[in-house]
Short mmCIF file of C-alpha atoms in Angstrom, two decimals:
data_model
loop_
_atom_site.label_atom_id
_atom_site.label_comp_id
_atom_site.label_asym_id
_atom_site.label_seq_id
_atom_site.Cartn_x
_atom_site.Cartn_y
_atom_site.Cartn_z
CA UNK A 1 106.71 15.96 200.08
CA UNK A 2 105.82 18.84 202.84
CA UNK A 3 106.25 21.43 200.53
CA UNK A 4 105.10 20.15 196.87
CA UNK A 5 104.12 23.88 195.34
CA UNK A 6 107.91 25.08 195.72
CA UNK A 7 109.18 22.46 193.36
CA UNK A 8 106.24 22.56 191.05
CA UNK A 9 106.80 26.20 191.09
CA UNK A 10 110.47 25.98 189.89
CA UNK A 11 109.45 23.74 186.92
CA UNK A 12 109.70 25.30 183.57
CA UNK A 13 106.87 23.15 181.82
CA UNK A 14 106.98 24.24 177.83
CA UNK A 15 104.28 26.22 176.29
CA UNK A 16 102.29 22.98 175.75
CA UNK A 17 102.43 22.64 179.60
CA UNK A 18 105.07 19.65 179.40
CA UNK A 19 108.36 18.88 180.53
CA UNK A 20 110.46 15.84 179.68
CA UNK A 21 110.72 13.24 182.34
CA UNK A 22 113.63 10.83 181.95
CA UNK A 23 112.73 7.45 183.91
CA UNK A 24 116.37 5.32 185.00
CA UNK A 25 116.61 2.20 186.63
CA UNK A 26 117.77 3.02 190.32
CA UNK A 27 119.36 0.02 190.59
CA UNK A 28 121.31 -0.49 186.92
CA UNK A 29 121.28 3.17 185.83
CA UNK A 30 119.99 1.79 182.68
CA UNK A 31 117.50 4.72 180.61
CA UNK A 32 114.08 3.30 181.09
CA UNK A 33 111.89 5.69 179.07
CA UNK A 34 111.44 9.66 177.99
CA UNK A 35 108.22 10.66 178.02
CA UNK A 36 106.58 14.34 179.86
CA UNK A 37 104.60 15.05 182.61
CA UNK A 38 101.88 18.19 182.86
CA UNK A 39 101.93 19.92 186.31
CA UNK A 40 99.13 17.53 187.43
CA UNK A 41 100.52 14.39 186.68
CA UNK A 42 103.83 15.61 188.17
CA UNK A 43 102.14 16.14 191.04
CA UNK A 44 100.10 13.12 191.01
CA UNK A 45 103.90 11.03 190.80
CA UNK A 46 104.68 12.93 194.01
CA UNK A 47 101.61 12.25 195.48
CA UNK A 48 101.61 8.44 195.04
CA UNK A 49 105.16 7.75 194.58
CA UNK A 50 104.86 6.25 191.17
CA UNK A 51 105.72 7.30 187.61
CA UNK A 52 102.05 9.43 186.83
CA UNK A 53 103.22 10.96 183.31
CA UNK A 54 100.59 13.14 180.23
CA UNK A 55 100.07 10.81 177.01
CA UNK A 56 100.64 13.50 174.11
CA UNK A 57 99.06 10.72 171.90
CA UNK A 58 95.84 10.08 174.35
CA UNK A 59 95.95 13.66 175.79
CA UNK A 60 95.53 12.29 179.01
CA UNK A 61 97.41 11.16 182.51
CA UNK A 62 98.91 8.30 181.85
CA UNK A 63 99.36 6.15 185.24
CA UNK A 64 102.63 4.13 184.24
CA UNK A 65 101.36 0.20 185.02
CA UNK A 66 98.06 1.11 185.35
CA UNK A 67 97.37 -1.68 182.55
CA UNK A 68 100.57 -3.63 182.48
CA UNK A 69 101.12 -3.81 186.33
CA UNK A 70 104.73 -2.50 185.21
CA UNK A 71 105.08 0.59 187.79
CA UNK A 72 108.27 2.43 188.32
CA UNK A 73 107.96 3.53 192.10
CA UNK A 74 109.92 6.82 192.25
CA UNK A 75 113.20 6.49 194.53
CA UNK A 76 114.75 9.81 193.28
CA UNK A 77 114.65 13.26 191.63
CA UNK A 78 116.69 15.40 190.08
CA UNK A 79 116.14 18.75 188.30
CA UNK A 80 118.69 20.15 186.06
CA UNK A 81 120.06 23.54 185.37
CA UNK A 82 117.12 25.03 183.31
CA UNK A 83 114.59 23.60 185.54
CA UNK A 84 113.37 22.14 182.23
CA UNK A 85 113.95 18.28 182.53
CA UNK A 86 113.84 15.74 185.20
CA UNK A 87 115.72 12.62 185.86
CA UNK A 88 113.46 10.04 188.07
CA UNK A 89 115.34 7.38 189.53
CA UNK A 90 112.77 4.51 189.33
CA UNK A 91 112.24 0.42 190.74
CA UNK A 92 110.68 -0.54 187.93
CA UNK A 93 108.17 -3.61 188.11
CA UNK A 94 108.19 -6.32 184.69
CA UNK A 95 109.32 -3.63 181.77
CA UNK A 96 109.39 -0.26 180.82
CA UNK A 97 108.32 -0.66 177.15
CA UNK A 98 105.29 -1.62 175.84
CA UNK A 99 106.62 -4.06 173.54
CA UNK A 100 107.92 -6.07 176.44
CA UNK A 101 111.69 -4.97 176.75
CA UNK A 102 113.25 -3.29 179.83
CA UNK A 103 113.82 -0.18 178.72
CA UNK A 104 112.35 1.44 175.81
CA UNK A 105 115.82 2.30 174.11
CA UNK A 106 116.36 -1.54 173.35
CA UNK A 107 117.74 -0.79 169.83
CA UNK A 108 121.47 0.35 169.64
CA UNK A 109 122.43 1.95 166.59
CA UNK A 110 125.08 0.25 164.45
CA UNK A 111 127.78 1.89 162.80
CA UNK A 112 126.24 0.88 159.32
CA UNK A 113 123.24 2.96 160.74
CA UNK A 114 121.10 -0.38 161.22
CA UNK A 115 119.72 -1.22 164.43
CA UNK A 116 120.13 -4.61 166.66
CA UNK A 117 118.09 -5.23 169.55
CA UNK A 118 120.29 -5.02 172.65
CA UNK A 119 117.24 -4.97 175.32
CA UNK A 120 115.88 -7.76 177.67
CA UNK A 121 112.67 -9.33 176.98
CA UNK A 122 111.08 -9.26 180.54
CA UNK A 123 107.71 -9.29 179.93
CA UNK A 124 104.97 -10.48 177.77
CA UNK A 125 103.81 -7.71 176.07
CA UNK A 126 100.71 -9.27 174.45
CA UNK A 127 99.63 -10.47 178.40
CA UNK A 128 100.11 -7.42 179.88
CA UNK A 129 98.15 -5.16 177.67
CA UNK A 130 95.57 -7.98 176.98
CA UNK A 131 91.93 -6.04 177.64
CA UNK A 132 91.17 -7.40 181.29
CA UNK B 1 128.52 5.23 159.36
CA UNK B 2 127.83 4.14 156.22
CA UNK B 3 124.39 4.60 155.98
CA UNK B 4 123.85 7.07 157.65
CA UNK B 5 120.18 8.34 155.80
CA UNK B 6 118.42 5.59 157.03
CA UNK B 7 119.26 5.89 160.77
CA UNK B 8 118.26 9.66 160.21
CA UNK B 9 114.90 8.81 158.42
CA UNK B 10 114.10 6.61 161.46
CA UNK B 11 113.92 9.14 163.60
CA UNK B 12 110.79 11.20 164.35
CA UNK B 13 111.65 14.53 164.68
CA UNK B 14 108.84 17.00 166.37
CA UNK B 15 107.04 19.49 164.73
CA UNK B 16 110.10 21.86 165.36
CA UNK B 17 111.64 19.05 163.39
CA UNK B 18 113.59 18.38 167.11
CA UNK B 19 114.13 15.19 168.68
CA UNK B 20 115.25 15.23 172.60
CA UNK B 21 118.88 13.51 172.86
CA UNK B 22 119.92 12.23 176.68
CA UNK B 23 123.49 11.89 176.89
CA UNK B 24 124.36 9.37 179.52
CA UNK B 25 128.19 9.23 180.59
CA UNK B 26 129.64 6.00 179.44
CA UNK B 27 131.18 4.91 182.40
CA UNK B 28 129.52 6.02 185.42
CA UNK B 29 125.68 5.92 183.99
CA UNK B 30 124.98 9.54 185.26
CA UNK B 31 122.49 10.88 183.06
CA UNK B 32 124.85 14.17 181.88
CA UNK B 33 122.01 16.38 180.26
CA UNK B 34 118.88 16.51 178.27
CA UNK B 35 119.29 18.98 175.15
CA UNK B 36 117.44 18.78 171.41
CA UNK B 37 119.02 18.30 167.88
CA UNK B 38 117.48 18.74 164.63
CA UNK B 39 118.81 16.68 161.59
CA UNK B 40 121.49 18.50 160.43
CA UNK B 41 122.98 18.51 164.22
CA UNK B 42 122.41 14.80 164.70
CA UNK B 43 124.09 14.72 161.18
CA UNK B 44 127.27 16.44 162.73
CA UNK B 45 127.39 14.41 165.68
CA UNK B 46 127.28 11.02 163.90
CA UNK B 47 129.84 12.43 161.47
CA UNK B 48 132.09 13.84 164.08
CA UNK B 49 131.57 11.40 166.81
CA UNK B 50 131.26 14.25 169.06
CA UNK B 51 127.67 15.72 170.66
CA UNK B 52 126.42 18.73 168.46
CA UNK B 53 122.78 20.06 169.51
CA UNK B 54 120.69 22.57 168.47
CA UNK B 55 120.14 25.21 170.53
CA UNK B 56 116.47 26.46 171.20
CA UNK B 57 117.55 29.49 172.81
CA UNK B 58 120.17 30.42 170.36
CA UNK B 59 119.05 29.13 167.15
CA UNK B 60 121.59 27.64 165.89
CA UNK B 61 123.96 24.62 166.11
CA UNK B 62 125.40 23.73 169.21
CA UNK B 63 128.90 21.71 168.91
CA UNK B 64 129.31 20.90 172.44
CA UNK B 65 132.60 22.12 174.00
CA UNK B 66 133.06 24.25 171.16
CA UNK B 67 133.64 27.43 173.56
CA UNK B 68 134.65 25.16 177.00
CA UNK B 69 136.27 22.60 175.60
CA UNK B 70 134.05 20.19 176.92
CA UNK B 71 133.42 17.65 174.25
CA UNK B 72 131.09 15.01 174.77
CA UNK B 73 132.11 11.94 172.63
CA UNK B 74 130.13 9.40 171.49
CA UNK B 75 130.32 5.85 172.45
CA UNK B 76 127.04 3.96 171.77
CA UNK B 77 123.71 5.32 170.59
CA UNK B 78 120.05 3.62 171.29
CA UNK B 79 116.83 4.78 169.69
CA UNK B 80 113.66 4.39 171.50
CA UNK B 81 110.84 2.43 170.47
CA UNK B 82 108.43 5.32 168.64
CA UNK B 83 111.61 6.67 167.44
CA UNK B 84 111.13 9.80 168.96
CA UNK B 85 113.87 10.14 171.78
CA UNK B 86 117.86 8.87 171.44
CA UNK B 87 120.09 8.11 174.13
CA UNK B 88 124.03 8.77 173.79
CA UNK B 89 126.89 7.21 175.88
CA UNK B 90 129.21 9.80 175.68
CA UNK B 91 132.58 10.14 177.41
CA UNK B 92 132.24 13.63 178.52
CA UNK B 93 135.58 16.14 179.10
CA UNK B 94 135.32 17.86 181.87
CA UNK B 95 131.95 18.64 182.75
CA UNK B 96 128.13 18.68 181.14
CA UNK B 97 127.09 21.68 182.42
CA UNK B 98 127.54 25.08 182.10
CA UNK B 99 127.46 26.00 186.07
CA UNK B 100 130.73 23.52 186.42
CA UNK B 101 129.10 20.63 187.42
CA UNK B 102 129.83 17.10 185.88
CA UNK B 103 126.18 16.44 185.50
CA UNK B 104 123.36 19.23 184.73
CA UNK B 105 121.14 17.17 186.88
CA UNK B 106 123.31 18.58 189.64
CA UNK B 107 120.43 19.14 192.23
CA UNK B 108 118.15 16.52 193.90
CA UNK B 109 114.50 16.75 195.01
CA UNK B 110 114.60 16.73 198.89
CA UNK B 111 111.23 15.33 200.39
CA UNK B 112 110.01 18.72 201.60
CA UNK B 113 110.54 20.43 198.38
CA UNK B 114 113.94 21.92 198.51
CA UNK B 115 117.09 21.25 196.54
CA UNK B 116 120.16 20.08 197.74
CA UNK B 117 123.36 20.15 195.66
CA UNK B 118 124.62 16.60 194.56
CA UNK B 119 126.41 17.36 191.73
CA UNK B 120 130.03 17.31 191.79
CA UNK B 121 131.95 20.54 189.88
CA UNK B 122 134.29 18.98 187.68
CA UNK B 123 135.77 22.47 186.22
CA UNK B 124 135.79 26.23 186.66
CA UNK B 125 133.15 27.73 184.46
CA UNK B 126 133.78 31.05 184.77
CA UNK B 127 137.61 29.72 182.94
CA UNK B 128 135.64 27.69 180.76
CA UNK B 129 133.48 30.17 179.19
CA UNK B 130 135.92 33.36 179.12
CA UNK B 131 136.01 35.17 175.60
CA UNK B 132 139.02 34.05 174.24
#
């Protein structure tokens, strides 16, 4: 990206410094993962291509597939009205979610309000977070 | 849905007691917009089967297409796996965003920084949002 500071720029990051970042299957359209990116790690994901977003939990960059091997390579981007979300169209490698599914919304809600498990298991979990 | 309190005690709302909601159209698999609800408005939507958010900026509840008639029904809903972030297959009236467009993601990253205009504008929003 020639000119990376004009879109960083027009991102309205919150006043923690985050916006969300939506992750969707390029290919399916399927809704991979939400999770938020920092102005660093947004520009590390330009940078390299792949999903770079901040871990609120670790309070650090978070290098999607860093561990797991399951990268999403960024194909896309799109900025919405607000310039307060993005939608990355991804190829996602193995999974999305750390439990081994696809996508991380593999639970549809019922209309009792219980949930049943509607994602693919494409991964093992337990192998690809296994210290190395 | 019939029980509709434990759904709603799954959920982790943030410390604004917010939880971010992606409504995805349906049919197509455009990701429509990316807006917050608190309890009660998640309440409303699963009671009326129709999107109701709460708005940041306003402060208060936000029943979707109450002003523009553009109503967002709900078809399916997923919940992530923290809990923290829902997805909702709507089938959206009109159009998601206020500026006209079917999508709010209505403007994609170029490689050199710029924007360029994919969205397509489904209504007139000047007509939409006229005091009536």
């Amino acid at each position: 990206m020639t000119n990376v500071n004009a879109f960083l720029d027009s991102v309205k990051f919150d006043k923690e410094g985050l916006v969300p970042a939506i992750a969707q299957d390029a290919r399916s359209g399927k809704v991979l993962m939400l999770a938020y990116m920092n102005r660093e790690s947004l520009e590390i994901t330009l940078k390299e291509g792949k999903m770079c977003y901040w871990s609120r939990s670790r309070k650090e960059l978070w290098r999607k597939g860093a561990t797991s091997g399951n990268h999403q390579e960024v194909k896309e981007i799109f900025i919405d009205c607000d310039g307060d979300a993005l939608v990355f169209k991804v190829e996602q490698t193995g999974g999305a979610c750390h439990a081994g599914y696809d996508s991380c919304f593999f639970r549809k809600v019922e209309n009792d309000g219980s949930f049943k498990i509607v994602g693919e298991m494409t991964f093992d979990a337990e192998e690809a977070y296994r210290k190395k």
